[in-house]
Amino acid sequence: MAYIIGTILVIIALIIIGLILRKRVYDVVDKYEAWKMDIMDRNIATQLGRIKRLNLSGETQEKFEAWKERLEFIITKELPDIEEHLFDAEEAADRYRFSKAKKTLNNVDQVLNAIEKDIENMLHEVDDLLESEETSRTEAESIEPNIKALRKVLSQNRYQYGKAERHFDIKIDELEEKLTTYHDLVASGDYYEAKQAIDDLKVSLDALEQQIDEFPAIFKLCKHELPAQLDELYAGLKEMKEDGYRVDHLAFEKEIRAYREQLLNIVNQLENGDASGAEEMVTEIGERVKEMYQLLEKEAIAKNYVENQMPSYRYSLDKLSNTFYDTKTEVEQLRQTYYFEDSDMESYLALEKRITSLKNQLEELSNDMETADTSHSQLREELENGFQQIENLQQKHEEFKKRIHNLRKDELEAKEKLREMREELYDTSRKLKKSNIPGVPSFIWNMMETASGKNSLVMKTLEKQPLDMAEVQHALNESKQAIDNVIEQTDVMLEQAYLTEQVIQYANRYRSQYPLLASKLSESERLFRSYEYELALEKAAKAVEEIEPGALKRIEAYQEVAASHSS
């Protein structure tokens, strides 16, 4: 029983699946049927018929016949065949032959897509052909008056084109022939070729318009203006030579002749209708002519400068030479008294050498001015360089003069410093003699003797011939250091002695109470009388600090106050 029920259920399921699949086939058939009807309902023939307003001949006739034949084949053959294929697909679906139905529908889909593509291509070609016809016709309508205007411009301005007028006439004739060719192609229905012809004609017309527009200016430059400028330049060059200007080195005559020949060749080239390279050559010649004028002007200015500045240059060099001669005389005298450093002598000899060189250059410059071999521009450069060298030498000369004048100044300053150091040493000695101390330690006298000896050494170096100021300065520094040391040590020694006296006097108040303190003070007094002031101060200060801590600081403070009042 279960087997029977299962079988029945399977059969029912198969029937349902079959119905679903058959429904799907029917839906696809309906879709393709609607697509087919849509194609049939389109007014394609009318759209193709738009081409009839053109000349139906030649290429256009061939295309129209091909499109018409293809459309008829679609309507009479392919679309009816599709109807049969759709019927076959439904019949196969009714018999549950779904594989065959699917295959048939796939073929229908391919055919319909092919028909759609063919129709799209036909309509696109129609639009393209109509657009090409309209565009070329519009361009042709605008080109024709432009060609007439171009011929009018050429006719009214023939003198501006010279022999090139014939070349441009021929070119305009060629444009008119191309326009005629376009009209012939249109009449024969070859609209694509006509479009290409009008495009080529437009390019040629634009190029010719530009040539005719630019030609007069270039032709005028090459035929008249630049040759006139070269003639004027040549005449000016000749006149400058007659007036004494040195322009041979510029070699402009040869260059001018070469440019004249180039301009003749360019004019012949232009009259034959060939303007290639003409603009570049015109620009090059024009710029070079300007440059030539600038160089000639520079030479004229240089001549005026040289003639006006040469006396000033000679005067400046003579003045420098004379002042250096005075310095030279002074150096010879000073060398007998003073020692010159190697660097100073090198500077002096370098000055002499460069001044001599400038004088020789002046003679060469004078000779060059008498001859015509050297341009005034070069002479000006040499003259300006000479002025710069004179200025530099004047500065170096002044610096050298200051250095040699400083020799005498340094000697006087050294003697003044020696006098001051002697007074300082004398004041220190007098200070020692006026002090109330028992005596002066021997090391102080030894230091004073050393300082005095160094003073004597300074005097000896000052008396040497020639005088070496470097040696004098070294001796001065050593003497100064020795004297400063004497003064410092003397002040320290006297301060120690005075402080020792103050400490002993302060400590005497405790002498009777502290026997040990009395003994130490006696030792300090013995050292004080033996000129051992540093040890005496140390002993006395230590003794009093043991009895009264801080006493030494108070004594020192009191002594400083007393010293400030006394000063």
XYZ file of C-alpha atoms in Angstrom:
567
model
C 0.000 0.000 0.000
C 2.827 2.353 0.929
C 4.504 1.521 -2.346
C 1.414 2.539 -4.279
C 1.063 5.803 -2.337
C 4.740 6.619 -2.933
C 4.377 5.927 -6.621
C 1.322 8.165 -6.809
C 3.155 10.984 -5.004
C 6.123 10.717 -7.382
C 3.788 10.855 -10.378
C 2.047 13.915 -8.932
C 5.421 15.580 -8.295
C 6.566 14.879 -11.837
C 3.324 16.276 -13.230
C 3.754 19.469 -11.148
C 7.391 19.891 -12.243
C 6.359 19.319 -15.848
C 3.673 21.949 -15.557
C 6.117 24.442 -14.036
C 8.718 23.849 -16.738
C 6.070 24.065 -19.470
C 4.860 27.365 -17.936
C 8.418 28.712 -18.085
C 8.675 27.763 -21.769
C 5.380 29.478 -22.463
C 6.636 32.623 -20.709
C 9.806 32.707 -22.820
C 7.767 32.087 -25.958
C 5.503 35.009 -25.017
C 8.543 37.244 -24.458
C 10.050 36.403 -27.834
C 6.653 36.767 -29.493
C 6.335 40.267 -28.008
C 9.898 41.098 -29.134
C 9.075 39.893 -32.680
C 5.896 41.962 -32.755
C 7.804 45.020 -31.487
C 10.250 44.709 -34.393
C 7.399 44.325 -36.877
C 5.585 47.346 -35.467
C 8.613 49.634 -35.803
C 8.467 51.978 -38.765
C 11.994 51.065 -39.891
C 11.229 51.485 -43.557
C 10.216 55.093 -42.977
C 13.472 55.815 -41.092
C 15.458 54.274 -43.920
C 13.420 56.335 -46.326
C 14.977 59.523 -44.946
C 17.908 58.764 -47.217
C 15.708 59.442 -50.261
C 16.172 63.200 -49.835
C 19.774 62.672 -50.879
C 20.950 61.856 -54.368
C 20.171 58.143 -54.704
C 23.081 57.303 -56.895
C 26.509 55.841 -56.564
C 27.512 54.843 -53.088
C 24.274 56.129 -51.535
C 22.153 54.061 -53.948
C 24.174 50.955 -53.163
C 23.750 51.417 -49.426
C 20.039 52.116 -49.718
C 19.459 48.960 -51.783
C 21.453 46.903 -49.322
C 19.493 48.225 -46.337
C 16.165 47.681 -48.157
C 17.088 44.132 -49.109
C 18.139 43.332 -45.582
C 14.914 44.756 -44.105
C 12.773 42.790 -46.556
C 14.623 39.610 -45.664
C 13.968 40.236 -41.966
C 10.255 40.855 -42.471
C 9.515 38.180 -45.071
C 11.854 35.453 -43.961
C 13.437 35.720 -40.516
C 10.445 36.951 -38.520
C 8.022 34.324 -40.014
C 10.623 31.651 -39.320
C 10.744 32.842 -35.726
C 6.956 32.346 -35.521
C 7.356 28.691 -36.571
C 10.217 28.158 -34.132
C 8.134 29.501 -31.281
C 5.285 27.138 -32.260
C 7.741 24.219 -32.309
C 8.978 25.189 -28.833
C 5.414 25.204 -27.457
C 4.686 21.849 -29.054
C 7.864 20.364 -27.587
C 6.928 21.732 -24.165
C 3.447 20.184 -24.470
C 5.160 16.838 -25.031
C 7.518 17.502 -22.104
C 10.509 17.652 -24.468
C 12.012 20.551 -22.588
C 15.569 20.088 -23.881
C 14.405 20.503 -27.477
C 12.270 23.488 -26.482
C 15.238 25.173 -24.768
C 17.475 24.610 -27.795
C 14.844 26.056 -30.139
C 14.365 29.141 -27.926
C 18.141 29.722 -27.782
C 18.225 29.820 -31.598
C 15.314 32.288 -31.594
C 17.210 34.512 -29.111
C 20.307 34.545 -31.316
C 18.279 35.432 -34.418
C 16.398 38.235 -32.668
C 19.675 39.719 -31.294
C 21.188 39.551 -34.767
C 18.127 41.304 -36.239
C 18.342 44.030 -33.551
C 22.044 44.566 -34.255
C 21.473 44.780 -38.019
C 18.629 47.270 -37.569
C 20.766 49.369 -35.192
C 23.666 49.382 -37.663
C 21.388 50.371 -40.547
C 19.846 53.244 -38.631
C 23.281 54.381 -37.383
C 24.625 54.363 -40.957
C 21.622 56.394 -42.093
C 22.206 58.963 -39.320
C 25.923 59.048 -40.055
C 25.348 59.544 -43.775
C 22.799 62.310 -43.205
C 25.052 64.012 -40.664
C 28.047 63.808 -43.018
C 25.991 65.332 -45.822
C 24.743 68.167 -43.628
C 28.140 68.916 -42.074
C 30.009 68.933 -45.380
C 27.279 71.014 -47.003
C 27.479 73.605 -44.199
C 31.265 73.739 -44.418
C 31.133 74.026 -48.188
C 28.739 76.946 -47.917
C 31.192 78.773 -45.623
C 34.322 77.822 -47.560
C 33.189 79.124 -50.932
C 32.966 82.813 -49.849
C 36.254 82.464 -47.966
C 37.995 81.349 -51.148
C 36.523 84.322 -53.016
C 37.617 86.672 -50.205
C 41.123 85.219 -50.346
C 41.383 85.826 -54.066
C 40.121 89.383 -53.526
C 42.791 90.057 -50.887
C 45.454 88.787 -53.260
C 44.093 90.825 -56.152
C 43.931 94.082 -54.176
C 47.419 93.731 -52.642
C 49.476 92.228 -55.449
C 52.426 94.568 -54.819
C 52.855 93.040 -51.338
C 53.402 89.567 -52.778
C 55.717 90.217 -55.695
C 56.261 87.234 -57.956
C 54.722 84.967 -55.295
C 51.321 86.234 -56.425
C 51.270 83.618 -59.213
C 52.035 80.862 -56.697
C 49.136 81.916 -54.487
C 46.841 82.245 -57.530
C 47.591 78.648 -58.394
C 46.944 77.575 -54.827
C 43.540 79.322 -54.856
C 42.731 77.630 -58.179
C 43.514 74.302 -56.549
C 41.119 75.119 -53.715
C 38.352 75.906 -56.202
C 39.060 72.634 -58.012
C 38.736 70.764 -54.722
C 35.426 72.509 -54.072
C 34.216 71.467 -57.551
C 35.304 67.913 -56.799
C 33.218 68.024 -53.632
C 30.111 69.105 -55.548
C 30.707 66.342 -58.129
C 30.939 63.739 -55.387
C 27.703 65.004 -53.848
C 25.976 64.859 -57.216
C 27.114 61.275 -57.663
C 25.863 60.332 -54.175
C 29.369 59.677 -52.752
C 28.775 61.587 -49.529
C 31.529 59.948 -47.480
C 34.132 60.829 -50.082
C 32.599 64.296 -50.300
C 32.984 64.707 -46.527
C 36.634 63.681 -46.738
C 37.164 66.057 -49.661
C 35.664 69.016 -47.800
C 37.730 68.235 -44.707
C 40.919 68.211 -46.777
C 39.819 71.427 -48.467
C 39.269 73.135 -45.100
C 42.781 72.196 -43.914
C 44.312 73.486 -47.137
C 42.267 76.702 -46.952
C 43.332 77.412 -43.353
C 46.979 76.844 -44.243
C 46.775 79.082 -47.315
C 44.976 81.844 -45.395
C 47.759 81.828 -42.809
C 50.453 81.920 -45.513
C 48.787 84.794 -47.386
C 48.276 86.687 -44.111
C 51.878 86.260 -42.896
C 53.644 86.536 -46.251
C 53.607 90.355 -46.743
C 55.394 91.070 -43.452
C 58.124 88.467 -44.000
C 58.480 89.404 -47.686
C 58.776 93.098 -46.788
C 61.427 92.353 -44.178
C 63.494 90.230 -46.550
C 62.979 92.394 -49.640
C 63.254 95.906 -48.181
C 63.639 96.447 -44.446
C 66.494 94.093 -43.545
C 68.543 94.953 -46.671
C 68.048 98.646 -45.819
C 69.213 98.006 -42.255
C 72.277 96.138 -43.537
C 73.055 98.991 -45.955
C 72.697 101.528 -43.160
C 74.870 99.408 -40.895
C 77.530 99.076 -43.597
C 77.533 102.837 -44.227
C 77.787 103.543 -40.499
C 80.645 101.072 -40.206
C 82.514 102.770 -43.029
C 81.947 106.185 -41.477
C 83.214 105.016 -38.094
C 86.393 103.730 -39.720
C 86.953 107.108 -41.345
C 86.447 108.797 -37.950
C 89.147 106.667 -36.334
C 87.018 104.036 -34.631
C 88.654 100.629 -34.430
C 86.049 98.194 -35.760
C 88.121 95.958 -38.039
C 88.337 93.278 -35.367
C 84.533 92.896 -35.468
C 84.700 91.705 -39.119
C 81.178 92.966 -39.778
C 81.709 93.570 -43.530
C 82.030 89.869 -44.309
C 79.053 89.050 -42.118
C 76.915 91.758 -43.761
C 77.740 90.423 -47.243
C 76.777 86.914 -46.139
C 73.431 88.152 -44.786
C 72.715 90.027 -48.019
C 73.204 86.826 -50.012
C 71.002 84.894 -47.595
C 68.238 87.482 -47.928
C 68.395 87.276 -51.746
C 68.033 83.514 -51.538
C 65.114 83.836 -49.115
C 63.371 86.350 -51.412
C 63.738 83.958 -54.384
C 62.453 81.155 -52.193
C 59.458 83.215 -51.074
C 58.594 84.272 -54.629
C 58.464 80.580 -55.511
C 55.965 80.078 -52.718
C 58.348 78.370 -50.290
C 58.378 80.106 -46.877
C 60.041 77.264 -44.974
C 62.793 78.539 -42.678
C 62.216 82.159 -43.716
C 60.797 83.295 -40.386
C 63.663 81.737 -38.416
C 66.247 83.320 -40.710
C 64.570 86.741 -40.524
C 64.542 86.561 -36.726
C 68.211 85.540 -36.644
C 69.331 88.358 -38.964
C 67.223 90.955 -37.139
C 68.654 90.012 -33.751
C 72.196 89.960 -35.124
C 71.783 93.434 -36.651
C 70.679 94.767 -33.260
C 73.674 93.078 -31.666
C 76.008 94.649 -34.243
C 74.639 98.125 -33.487
C 75.153 97.501 -29.762
C 78.767 96.435 -30.351
C 79.448 99.496 -32.504
C 77.876 101.724 -29.862
C 79.987 100.012 -27.235
C 83.104 100.688 -29.310
C 82.150 104.364 -29.737
C 81.566 104.766 -25.987
C 84.840 102.956 -25.280
C 86.780 105.330 -27.565
C 85.349 108.345 -25.787
C 86.101 106.785 -22.388
C 89.698 105.939 -23.261
C 90.444 109.388 -24.677
C 88.900 111.144 -21.660
C 90.221 108.878 -18.918
C 93.762 108.259 -20.152
C 95.134 111.569 -18.736
C 93.408 110.869 -15.418
C 94.865 107.369 -15.346
C 98.382 108.646 -16.056
C 97.993 111.304 -13.336
C 96.747 108.741 -10.773
C 99.619 106.380 -11.532
C 102.215 109.184 -11.361
C 100.752 110.322 -8.034
C 100.915 106.787 -6.644
C 104.477 106.386 -7.925
C 105.583 109.687 -6.332
C 104.003 108.943 -2.949
C 105.567 105.494 -3.016
C 108.946 107.071 -3.778
C 108.572 109.138 -0.611
C 107.700 105.980 1.293
C 110.692 104.248 -0.236
C 112.991 107.023 0.980
C 111.456 106.827 4.434
C 111.872 103.034 4.519
C 115.572 103.307 3.658
C 116.031 105.723 6.563
C 113.999 103.693 9.035
C 115.798 100.474 8.176
C 118.929 102.014 9.648
C 117.135 102.473 12.958
C 114.387 99.853 13.045
C 114.161 96.183 12.282
C 111.500 95.369 9.646
C 109.513 92.151 9.875
C 109.709 89.799 6.873
C 105.990 90.283 6.201
C 106.438 94.070 6.074
C 109.322 93.786 3.653
C 107.340 91.397 1.485
C 104.458 93.877 1.359
C 106.869 96.695 0.509
C 108.599 94.772 -2.295
C 105.232 93.583 -3.678
C 104.023 97.191 -3.817
C 107.140 98.276 -5.641
C 106.847 95.396 -8.120
C 103.170 96.033 -8.902
C 103.683 99.801 -9.324
C 106.546 99.138 -11.734
C 104.354 96.651 -13.612
C 101.557 99.231 -13.904
C 103.990 101.799 -15.291
C 105.126 99.303 -17.917
C 101.494 98.522 -18.747
C 100.843 102.252 -19.125
C 103.581 102.492 -21.732
C 102.109 99.505 -23.597
C 98.662 101.085 -23.359
C 100.013 104.350 -24.778
C 101.633 102.477 -27.665
C 98.368 100.578 -28.331
C 96.489 103.872 -28.513
C 98.929 105.124 -31.138
C 98.466 102.013 -33.300
C 95.164 100.692 -34.644
C 95.714 97.062 -33.772
C 93.809 97.068 -30.495
C 90.111 97.908 -30.200
C 88.960 100.702 -27.936
C 86.763 98.200 -26.075
C 89.838 96.188 -25.144
C 91.728 99.359 -24.245
C 88.859 100.398 -21.998
C 88.920 97.032 -20.205
C 92.668 97.420 -19.627
C 92.183 100.999 -18.439
C 89.365 100.070 -16.042
C 91.461 97.200 -14.731
C 94.351 99.633 -14.262
C 92.156 102.039 -12.255
C 91.060 99.137 -10.058
C 94.666 98.086 -9.465
C 95.661 101.657 -8.597
C 92.828 101.834 -6.068
C 93.930 98.539 -4.493
C 97.563 99.627 -4.417
C 96.660 102.955 -2.827
C 94.837 101.114 -0.067
C 97.731 98.693 0.490
C 100.194 101.601 0.393
C 98.272 103.454 3.107
C 98.187 100.308 5.223
C 101.945 99.886 4.811
C 102.586 103.551 5.696
C 100.570 103.115 8.887
C 102.637 100.070 9.836
C 106.001 101.850 9.387
C 104.736 104.960 11.195
C 103.717 102.673 14.051
C 107.349 101.651 14.445
C 108.270 105.092 15.844
C 105.029 105.250 17.753
C 105.700 101.815 19.298
C 109.204 102.959 20.306
C 107.848 106.026 22.110
C 105.148 103.996 23.808
C 107.747 101.425 24.903
C 109.943 104.160 26.438
C 106.920 105.630 28.202
C 106.019 102.214 29.623
C 109.631 101.744 30.772
C 109.520 105.088 32.561
C 106.236 104.145 34.252
C 107.655 100.778 35.378
C 110.754 102.483 36.830
C 108.530 104.829 38.809
C 106.484 101.882 40.077
C 109.665 100.131 41.200
C 110.924 103.335 42.854
C 107.586 103.865 44.605
C 107.694 100.301 45.925
C 111.220 100.792 47.267
C 110.269 104.080 48.943
C 107.194 102.394 50.403
C 109.394 99.723 51.976
C 111.766 102.306 53.421
C 108.922 104.336 54.933
C 107.311 101.294 56.538
C 107.821 100.773 60.312
C 108.632 97.079 60.009
C 111.866 95.671 61.486
C 113.264 94.838 58.087
C 112.547 93.581 54.539
C 112.870 89.877 53.677
C 115.666 89.029 51.279
C 113.326 87.511 48.645
C 111.692 90.922 48.239
C 115.062 92.576 47.579
C 115.947 89.747 45.148
C 112.700 90.235 43.241
C 113.307 93.995 43.056
C 116.803 93.389 41.777
C 115.446 91.019 39.104
C 112.809 93.547 38.040
C 115.435 96.281 37.863
C 117.592 94.036 35.692
C 114.703 93.417 33.317
C 114.141 97.178 33.064
C 117.771 97.535 32.074
C 117.266 94.809 29.449
C 114.374 96.785 27.962
C 116.630 99.839 27.722
C 119.310 97.809 25.945
C 116.816 96.493 23.371
C 115.652 100.066 22.781
C 119.246 101.166 22.150
C 119.928 98.454 19.506
C 120.396 99.487 15.884
C 118.298 98.553 14.002
C 115.531 98.494 16.547
C 113.589 95.225 16.741
C 110.198 96.165 18.162
C 109.183 92.522 18.548
C 112.163 92.005 20.859
C 111.334 95.268 22.693
C 107.759 94.172 23.292
C 108.911 90.804 24.604
C 111.338 92.473 27.032
C 108.630 94.945 28.121
C 106.215 92.131 28.894
C 108.762 90.259 30.993
C 109.742 93.419 32.882
C 106.098 94.310 33.503
C 105.410 90.835 34.855
C 108.421 91.024 37.199
C 107.435 94.474 38.550
C 103.809 93.437 39.059
C 105.076 90.441 41.000
C 107.286 92.664 43.200
C 104.406 95.031 43.963
C 102.059 92.161 44.748
C 104.521 90.371 47.050
C 105.466 93.640 48.783
C 101.824 94.481 49.489
C 101.226 90.981 50.855
C 104.327 91.127 53.054
C 103.444 94.577 54.498
C 99.876 93.513 55.121
C 101.096 90.428 56.999
C 103.492 92.545 59.085
C 100.846 95.137 60.040
C 98.328 92.411 60.859
C 100.874 90.594 63.015
C 101.434 93.773 65.063
C 97.676 94.167 65.522
C 97.222 90.550 66.627
C 100.091 90.741 69.143
C 98.772 94.028 70.569
C 95.272 92.518 70.843
C 96.597 89.340 72.488
C 98.677 91.232 75.105
C 95.504 91.633 77.170
C 95.602 87.856 77.818
C 99.395 87.529 78.262
C 99.344 87.698 82.122
C 96.456 85.261 82.406
C 97.740 82.593 80.038
C 101.429 81.663 80.354
C 101.250 79.385 77.313
C 99.828 82.253 75.241
C 102.651 84.500 76.498
C 105.212 81.910 75.371
C 103.660 81.688 71.871
C 103.473 85.455 71.554
C 107.168 85.692 72.461
C 107.972 83.216 69.671
C 105.834 85.255 67.250
C 107.675 88.453 68.250
C 111.012 86.728 67.633
C 109.914 85.672 64.140
C 108.604 89.217 63.529
C 111.986 90.726 64.379
C 113.614 88.117 62.065
C 111.451 89.377 59.127
C 109.482 86.098 59.093
C 106.149 87.961 58.938
C 104.076 85.141 57.489
C 105.171 82.648 60.196
C 104.863 85.308 62.897
C 101.273 86.034 61.858
C 100.453 82.352 61.760
C 101.812 81.756 65.314
C 100.129 84.846 66.835
C 96.793 84.226 65.112
C 96.715 80.577 66.213
C 97.513 81.508 69.798
C 94.830 84.203 70.081
C 92.199 82.033 68.338
C 92.716 79.357 71.019
C 91.828 81.898 73.714
C 89.218 83.901 71.759
C 87.779 82.183 68.676
C 86.958 84.659 65.842
C 89.341 87.274 67.142
C 91.417 87.217 63.932
C 88.425 88.120 61.738
C 87.512 91.014 63.983
C 91.098 92.292 63.916
C 91.189 92.034 60.108
C 87.888 93.875 59.820
C 89.121 96.641 62.117
C 92.336 96.935 60.085
C 90.388 97.236 56.818
C 88.232 100.025 58.288
C 91.290 101.818 59.554
C 93.027 101.452 56.206
C 90.023 102.862 54.358
C 89.888 105.892 56.697
C 93.601 106.534 56.311
C 93.371 106.360 52.515
